[in-house]
CSV table of C-alpha atoms in Angstrom, one decimal:
chain,number,residue,atom,x,y,z
L,211,MET,CA,0.0,0.0,0.0
L,212,ASP,CA,1.3,3.5,-0.9
L,213,LYS,CA,2.9,5.5,2.0
L,214,TRP,CA,0.6,8.3,3.0
L,215,ILE,CA,2.1,9.9,6.1
L,216,TYR,CA,5.6,11.4,6.6
L,217,TRP,CA,7.6,13.2,9.2
L,218,LEU,CA,8.6,16.6,7.8
L,219,GLU,CA,12.2,15.5,8.0
L,220,GLU,CA,11.4,12.8,5.4
L,221,VAL,CA,10.2,15.2,2.7
L,222,ASP,CA,11.7,17.9,0.5
L,223,ALA,CA,10.8,20.0,-2.5
L,224,SER,CA,10.7,16.8,-4.7
L,225,PHE,CA,7.6,15.7,-2.7
L,226,ASN,CA,5.4,18.5,-4.0
L,227,ASP,CA,3.0,16.2,-5.8
L,228,ILE,CA,3.0,13.7,-2.9
L,229,VAL,CA,2.3,15.8,0.2
L,230,GLY,CA,1.4,19.2,-1.3
L,231,LYS,CA,3.5,22.3,-1.8
L,232,LYS,CA,3.3,23.6,1.8
L,233,CYS,CA,4.4,20.3,3.4
L,234,ALA,CA,7.1,19.8,0.7
L,235,ASN,CA,8.5,23.3,1.3
L,236,LEU,CA,8.4,22.9,5.1
L,237,GLY,CA,10.5,19.7,4.7
L,238,GLU,CA,12.8,21.5,2.3
L,239,LEU,CA,13.3,24.3,4.9
L,240,LYS,CA,14.1,21.8,7.6
L,241,LYS,CA,16.7,20.1,5.4
L,242,GLY,CA,18.1,23.5,4.6
L,243,GLY,CA,18.7,24.1,8.3
L,244,PHE,CA,15.9,26.6,9.0
L,245,ARG,CA,13.9,26.4,12.2
L,246,VAL,CA,10.5,24.9,11.4
L,247,PRO,CA,8.2,23.6,14.2
L,248,PRO,CA,8.1,19.8,14.6
L,249,GLY,CA,5.4,18.1,12.6
L,250,TYR,CA,4.2,15.6,10.1
L,251,ALA,CA,2.5,15.5,6.7
L,252,LEU,CA,-0.5,13.5,5.3
L,253,GLY,CA,0.0,13.1,1.6
L,254,LEU,CA,-2.6,13.3,-1.2
L,255,VAL,CA,-2.9,9.5,-1.0
L,256,ALA,CA,-4.5,9.9,2.5
L,257,TYR,CA,-7.2,12.1,1.0
L,258,ASP,CA,-7.7,9.7,-1.8
L,259,ARG,CA,-8.0,6.7,0.6
L,260,PHE,CA,-10.4,8.5,2.9
L,261,MET,CA,-12.7,9.7,0.1
L,262,LYS,CA,-12.8,6.4,-1.8
L,263,GLU,CA,-12.6,3.7,1.0
L,264,THR,CA,-15.4,5.4,3.0
L,265,GLY,CA,-17.6,5.8,-0.1
L,266,VAL,CA,-18.0,9.5,0.7
L,267,MET,CA,-16.7,10.6,-2.7
L,268,GLU,CA,-19.4,8.5,-4.4
L,269,ARG,CA,-22.0,9.9,-2.1
L,270,ILE,CA,-20.9,13.4,-3.0
L,271,ARG,CA,-21.0,12.6,-6.7
L,272,ASP,CA,-24.6,11.3,-6.3
L,273,PHE,CA,-25.5,14.4,-4.3
L,274,LEU,CA,-24.2,16.7,-7.0
L,275,ARG,CA,-25.7,14.8,-9.9
L,276,ASP,CA,-28.6,17.2,-10.3
L,277,PHE,CA,-26.8,20.3,-9.0
L,278,LYS,CA,-26.9,23.2,-11.5
L,279,ALA,CA,-25.3,26.6,-10.9
L,280,ASP,CA,-23.3,29.0,-13.0
L,281,PRO,CA,-19.9,29.7,-11.4
L,282,GLN,CA,-19.6,32.9,-13.4
L,283,ASN,CA,-22.9,34.3,-12.0
L,284,PRO,CA,-22.5,36.0,-8.6
L,285,GLY,CA,-26.2,35.4,-8.1
L,286,ASP,CA,-25.6,31.7,-8.0
L,287,THR,CA,-23.0,31.9,-5.2
L,288,ILE,CA,-25.7,31.1,-2.6
L,289,LYS,CA,-26.3,27.8,-4.4
L,290,PHE,CA,-22.7,26.9,-4.0
L,291,GLU,CA,-22.7,27.9,-0.4
L,292,GLU,CA,-25.7,25.8,0.3
L,293,VAL,CA,-24.3,22.6,-1.2
L,294,SER,CA,-20.9,23.3,0.4
L,295,SER,CA,-22.4,23.3,3.9
L,296,LEU,CA,-24.1,19.9,3.3
L,297,ILE,CA,-21.1,18.3,1.6
L,298,ARG,CA,-18.7,19.5,4.4
L,299,LYS,CA,-21.0,18.0,7.0
L,300,MET,CA,-21.0,14.8,5.1
L,301,VAL,CA,-17.2,14.6,5.0
L,302,GLU,CA,-16.7,15.6,8.6
L,303,GLU,CA,-19.2,13.1,9.9
L,304,THR,CA,-17.8,10.2,8.0
L,305,PRO,CA,-15.6,8.0,10.3
L,306,MET,CA,-11.9,7.8,9.3
L,307,PRO,CA,-10.8,4.3,8.2
L,308,LYS,CA,-9.7,2.6,11.5
L,309,ASP,CA,-6.1,1.9,10.4
L,310,MET,CA,-5.7,5.5,9.2
L,311,GLU,CA,-7.1,6.9,12.4
L,312,GLU,CA,-4.7,4.7,14.5
L,313,VAL,CA,-1.6,5.9,12.5
L,314,ILE,CA,-2.5,9.6,12.7
L,315,LYS,CA,-2.9,9.2,16.4
L,316,GLU,CA,0.4,7.3,16.7
L,317,TYR,CA,2.2,10.1,14.9
L,318,TYR,CA,0.6,12.7,17.2
L,319,GLU,CA,1.6,10.8,20.3
L,320,LYS,CA,5.2,10.6,19.0
L,321,LEU,CA,5.0,14.3,18.2
L,322,CYS,CA,4.0,15.0,21.9
L,323,GLU,CA,7.1,13.0,23.0
L,324,LYS,CA,9.3,15.1,20.7
L,325,THR,CA,8.0,18.4,22.1
L,326,GLY,CA,7.6,17.2,25.7
L,327,LEU,CA,4.1,18.7,25.7
L,328,PHE,CA,1.2,16.5,26.6
L,329,PRO,CA,-1.0,17.3,24.7
L,330,THR,CA,0.9,19.3,22.1
L,331,PRO,CA,-1.1,22.1,20.5
L,332,VAL,CA,-0.9,21.8,16.7
L,333,ALA,CA,-2.1,23.5,13.6
L,334,THR,CA,-3.7,21.4,10.8
L,335,ARG,CA,-2.8,23.2,7.6
L,336,SER,CA,-3.9,22.6,4.0
L,337,ALA,CA,-1.3,21.8,1.4
L,338,GLY,CA,-2.4,21.6,-2.2
L,339,PRO,CA,0.0,20.4,-4.9
L,340,VAL,CA,-0.6,23.8,-6.5
L,341,SER,CA,-0.5,26.9,-4.4
L,342,HIS,CA,-3.9,28.4,-3.8
L,343,PRO,CA,-3.4,30.9,-0.9
L,344,GLY,CA,-6.5,31.4,1.1
L,345,GLN,CA,-8.6,28.8,-0.8
L,346,TYR,CA,-8.5,26.0,1.7
L,347,GLU,CA,-8.5,26.2,5.5
L,348,THR,CA,-6.3,26.0,8.6
L,349,TYR,CA,-7.2,25.1,12.2
L,350,LEU,CA,-5.1,26.3,15.1
L,351,ASN,CA,-4.4,25.2,18.6
L,352,VAL,CA,-5.8,21.7,18.1
L,353,LYS,CA,-5.1,19.5,21.2
L,354,GLY,CA,-5.4,15.8,21.6
L,355,ALA,CA,-5.3,12.8,19.2
L,356,ASP,CA,-9.1,12.7,18.6
L,357,GLN,CA,-9.2,16.4,17.8
L,358,VAL,CA,-6.3,16.0,15.3
L,359,VAL,CA,-8.2,13.3,13.4
L,360,LEU,CA,-11.3,15.5,13.4
L,361,ASN,CA,-9.4,18.6,12.2
L,362,VAL,CA,-7.6,16.7,9.5
L,363,LYS,CA,-11.1,15.8,8.1
L,364,LYS,CA,-12.1,19.5,8.5
L,365,VAL,CA,-9.1,20.5,6.3
L,366,TRP,CA,-10.1,17.9,3.7
L,367,SER,CA,-13.7,19.2,3.9
L,368,SER,CA,-12.4,22.7,3.1
L,369,THR,CA,-11.9,21.4,-0.5
L,370,PHE,CA,-15.7,21.7,-0.7
L,371,ASN,CA,-16.0,25.2,0.6
L,372,ALA,CA,-17.9,27.5,-1.7
L,373,ARG,CA,-14.9,29.3,-3.2
L,374,SER,CA,-13.2,25.9,-4.0
L,375,LEU,CA,-16.3,24.5,-5.6
L,376,ILE,CA,-16.7,27.7,-7.7
L,377,ALA,CA,-13.0,27.6,-8.7
L,378,ARG,CA,-13.3,24.0,-9.9
L,379,ALA,CA,-16.6,24.6,-11.7
L,380,ARG,CA,-15.0,27.5,-13.6
L,381,LEU,CA,-12.3,25.2,-14.8
L,382,ASN,CA,-14.7,22.3,-15.6
L,383,LEU,CA,-13.0,20.1,-13.0
L,384,PRO,CA,-14.8,17.4,-11.0
L,385,LEU,CA,-16.5,18.9,-8.0
L,386,GLU,CA,-16.4,15.7,-5.9
L,387,TYR,CA,-12.6,15.3,-5.7
L,388,ASP,CA,-9.7,17.7,-5.0
L,389,PRO,CA,-6.9,15.9,-3.3
L,390,ILE,CA,-4.7,17.9,-0.9
L,391,GLY,CA,-2.1,17.2,1.8
L,392,VAL,CA,-2.3,18.2,5.4
L,393,ALA,CA,0.5,19.5,7.6
L,394,VAL,CA,0.2,18.8,11.3
L,395,LEU,CA,2.5,21.4,12.8
L,396,THR,CA,3.4,22.2,16.4
L,397,MET,CA,2.1,25.6,17.4
L,398,VAL,CA,4.7,28.2,18.2
L,399,ASN,CA,4.1,30.2,21.4
L,400,ALA,CA,4.1,33.4,19.3
L,401,LYS,CA,5.0,36.8,20.7
L,402,SER,CA,4.6,38.2,17.2
L,403,ALA,CA,4.2,36.9,13.7
L,404,GLY,CA,3.6,37.9,10.1
L,405,VAL,CA,4.9,37.7,6.6
L,406,MET,CA,8.0,38.9,4.8
L,407,PHE,CA,9.0,39.3,1.1
L,408,THR,CA,12.5,39.1,-0.3
L,409,LEU,CA,11.7,42.0,-2.6
L,410,ASP,CA,9.6,45.1,-2.3
L,411,PRO,CA,6.1,43.9,-3.3
L,412,SER,CA,5.1,47.5,-4.3
L,413,ASN,CA,7.7,47.8,-7.0
L,414,GLY,CA,9.7,44.5,-7.3
L,415,ASP,CA,12.9,46.0,-6.0
L,416,ILE,CA,15.0,42.9,-5.2
L,417,SER,CA,17.5,44.9,-3.1
L,418,LYS,CA,14.9,45.1,-0.3
L,419,VAL,CA,13.2,42.8,2.2
L,420,VAL,CA,9.8,43.9,3.4
L,421,ILE,CA,8.4,42.6,6.7
L,422,GLU,CA,4.9,42.9,8.0
L,423,GLY,CA,3.9,41.8,11.5
L,424,SER,CA,1.7,42.1,14.4
L,425,TRP,CA,1.3,40.8,18.0
L,426,GLY,CA,0.1,37.2,18.5
L,427,TYR,CA,-0.4,34.7,15.7
L,428,GLY,CA,0.2,35.4,12.0
L,429,GLU,CA,-3.2,34.5,10.7
L,430,ALA,CA,-4.4,38.0,11.6
L,431,VAL,CA,-1.8,39.5,9.2
L,432,VAL,CA,-2.1,36.9,6.5
L,433,SER,CA,-5.9,37.3,6.4
L,434,GLY,CA,-5.7,41.1,6.4
L,435,SER,CA,-7.7,41.3,9.6
L,436,VAL,CA,-5.2,43.8,11.2
L,437,ASN,CA,-3.2,46.7,10.0
L,438,PRO,CA,0.3,45.4,10.6
L,439,ASP,CA,3.6,47.1,11.4
L,440,ARG,CA,5.8,47.4,8.2
L,441,PHE,CA,9.6,47.5,7.9
L,442,LYS,CA,11.6,47.9,4.7
L,443,VAL,CA,15.2,46.8,5.0
L,444,ASP,CA,18.2,47.1,2.7
L,445,LYS,CA,19.4,43.5,1.8
L,446,VAL,CA,23.0,44.5,1.7
L,447,THR,CA,23.6,46.9,4.5
L,448,LEU,CA,20.7,45.5,6.7
L,449,GLU,CA,19.7,49.1,7.3
L,450,ILE,CA,16.0,49.7,8.3
L,451,GLU,CA,15.1,52.3,5.7
L,452,GLU,CA,11.4,52.6,6.5
L,453,ARG,CA,9.2,51.7,9.4
L,454,ARG,CA,5.5,52.1,9.8
L,455,ILE,CA,4.1,51.3,13.2
L,456,SER,CA,0.3,50.8,13.2
L,457,ASN,CA,-2.3,51.0,15.9
L,458,LYS,CA,-2.7,47.3,16.4
L,459,ASP,CA,-6.0,47.1,18.3
L,460,GLN,CA,-6.6,43.3,18.0
L,461,TRP,CA,-4.7,40.1,17.9
L,462,TYR,CA,-5.5,36.5,17.2
L,463,VAL,CA,-5.1,34.4,20.4
L,464,PHE,CA,-6.3,31.3,22.1
L,465,ASP,CA,-9.1,32.0,24.5
L,466,GLU,CA,-8.8,29.6,27.5
L,467,VAL,CA,-12.4,30.0,28.5
L,468,GLN,CA,-14.0,29.5,25.1
L,469,GLU,CA,-11.2,27.0,24.2
L,470,LYS,CA,-10.8,28.3,20.7
L,471,MET,CA,-8.9,30.9,18.7
L,472,VAL,CA,-10.5,34.4,18.8
L,473,TYR,CA,-9.8,38.0,17.9
L,474,ALA,CA,-9.4,39.9,21.1
L,475,PRO,CA,-8.4,43.5,22.1
L,476,VAL,CA,-4.6,44.1,22.3
L,477,PRO,CA,-3.6,45.6,25.7
L,478,GLU,CA,-3.4,49.4,25.4
L,479,GLU,CA,0.4,49.5,26.2
L,480,LEU,CA,1.2,47.3,23.1
L,481,ARG,CA,-1.0,48.9,20.5
L,482,GLU,CA,1.3,51.6,19.2
L,483,ILE,CA,4.7,50.1,19.9
L,484,PRO,CA,6.6,48.0,17.3
L,485,CYS,CA,5.9,44.3,17.4
L,486,LEU,CA,9.5,43.7,16.5
L,487,THR,CA,12.8,45.0,18.0
L,488,ASP,CA,15.4,46.3,15.5
L,489,GLU,CA,17.5,43.2,16.4
L,490,GLU,CA,14.5,40.9,15.5
L,491,VAL,CA,14.0,42.8,12.2
L,492,VAL,CA,17.7,42.3,11.2
L,493,GLU,CA,17.7,38.6,12.1
L,494,LEU,CA,14.5,38.1,10.1
L,495,VAL,CA,16.1,39.7,7.1
L,496,LYS,CA,19.1,37.4,7.5
L,497,VAL,CA,16.8,34.3,7.5
L,498,ALA,CA,14.8,35.7,4.5
L,499,LYS,CA,18.0,36.1,2.5
L,500,GLU,CA,19.1,32.6,3.3
L,501,ALA,CA,15.7,31.2,2.3
L,502,GLU,CA,15.8,33.1,-1.0
L,503,ARG,CA,19.4,31.8,-1.6
L,504,HIS,CA,18.2,28.2,-0.8
L,505,PHE,CA,15.2,28.2,-3.1
L,506,GLY,CA,16.8,30.3,-5.8
L,507,CYS,CA,14.0,32.9,-6.3
L,508,PRO,CA,12.2,35.7,-4.4
L,509,GLN,CA,10.2,34.3,-1.4
L,510,ASP,CA,6.9,35.0,0.3
L,511,ILE,CA,7.5,33.8,3.9
L,512,GLU,CA,5.4,33.4,7.0
L,513,TRP,CA,7.3,33.7,10.2
L,514,CYS,CA,6.8,33.9,14.0
L,515,ILE,CA,8.8,34.9,17.0
L,516,SER,CA,8.5,32.4,19.9
L,517,LYS,CA,8.3,33.6,23.5
L,518,ASP,CA,10.1,30.5,24.6
L,519,TYR,CA,13.5,31.1,23.0
L,520,SER,CA,16.2,33.8,22.7
L,521,LEU,CA,17.1,35.4,19.4
L,522,PRO,CA,17.9,34.1,16.8
L,523,GLU,CA,16.6,30.6,18.0
L,524,SER,CA,13.2,32.3,18.6
L,525,ILE,CA,12.6,32.7,14.8
L,526,PHE,CA,10.5,30.0,13.2
L,527,LEU,CA,9.2,29.7,9.6
L,528,VAL,CA,5.8,28.2,9.0
L,529,GLN,CA,5.6,28.8,5.2
L,530,ALA,CA,7.8,29.7,2.3
L,531,ARG,CA,6.7,29.9,-1.3
L,532,PRO,CA,7.9,31.8,-4.4
L,533,GLU,CA,6.7,35.4,-4.5
L,534,SER,CA,3.8,35.3,-7.0
L,535,VAL,CA,3.8,38.7,-8.7
L,536,TRP,CA,7.2,40.3,-9.2
L,537,GLY,CA,9.1,37.0,-8.9
L,538,LYS,CA,7.7,35.9,-12.2
L,539,LYS,CA,8.9,39.1,-14.0
L,540,GLU,CA,12.3,40.1,-15.3
L,541,LYS,CA,12.7,43.0,-12.9
L,542,GLN,CA,15.9,45.0,-12.5
L,543,THR,CA,16.7,46.1,-9.0
L,544,VAL,CA,16.6,49.8,-8.2
L,545,ILE,CA,20.4,49.7,-7.7
L,546,GLY,CA,20.8,48.6,-11.3
L,547,LYS,CA,23.8,46.4,-12.1
L,548,LYS,CA,26.0,47.7,-9.3
L,549,ASP,CA,28.0,45.3,-7.3
L,550,PRO,CA,26.8,45.0,-3.6
L,551,PHE,CA,30.2,46.2,-2.5
L,552,GLU,CA,29.9,49.3,-4.7
L,553,LEU,CA,26.6,50.1,-3.0
L,554,VAL,CA,28.1,49.8,0.4
L,555,LEU,CA,31.1,52.0,-0.6
L,556,LYS,CA,28.7,54.6,-1.9
L,557,ARG,CA,26.7,54.5,1.3
L,558,ALA,CA,29.9,54.8,3.4
L,559,THR,CA,31.2,57.9,1.4
L,560,THR,CA,27.8,59.7,1.2
L,561,PRO,CA,27.8,62.7,3.7
L,562,ILE,CA,25.3,62.3,6.5
L,563,ARG,CA,22.5,64.8,6.8
L,564,ILE,CA,21.8,65.7,10.4
L,565,ARG,CA,18.2,66.7,11.1
L,566,SER,CA,17.8,69.5,13.7
């Protein structure tokens, strides 16, 4: 029987079509020496086995047999939302094949032994073989083996959310089947988190690194739910050229009472101060440059700073993918064809203007 579950240490970029792009890149980062939270990956075969062995794929196909809606017509969105809700319930209520459930739980127990946390909080993250940022779903702070199994199914069921169904319908792809991988990744006890680009996303300047971040977990920044702090840094000199500190009035945190992730008010004393120190910004840039060098192209990276470690060991990467706009273009850096040493020399010999 085909292997369908892997420790992240077992995979790399060549596993893209086996475990999905996100899982493959996380394994590649680990092999490259970057700090990635401990975790494991369920491959596309796991989705395939679940959907076929349980018969749920055939049930979905039968359910959709008479479904008619125009994916190009915004007025039909409600039809996709209605069938989505029913199909997702069908998937999530279907029991996992017993042998698969036992293996997923065994891997989780071993993960707990690795981290020394019982239970270890994890994120279950979608990993399609082709990158579709924001199309599928992630679940955070999942604790306990039973909950991991349930949330793996919830990630799989997100292939039937309305936007995924509409996307497949527009491409004339089967609605009842869309195999993805799942990353089960240890949660980082995040002080702050966000994204960074190894070029300036506003103009494609590859001589810059741009970092956006906020307090708490990074989903608030990735989803656009908060107005993040922003830092623009010169790649060569590591000088912070621009900083924009926002009023960060909410963060995404785990509510112990409700036992779920929620958006909550940020304490007043943190709202208008930087979520990163200058030292953290510089260390993030160093990591970003190494990731770009490792993958050989501009990167879009999700990062977090752990409360549990000192810099630079506090920096963890939870996603890295090619920057999707400027990275595909032939774009000359703002510094032209100058050698990096020439740029440093020019900076060193430029008179300093003192502001009074």
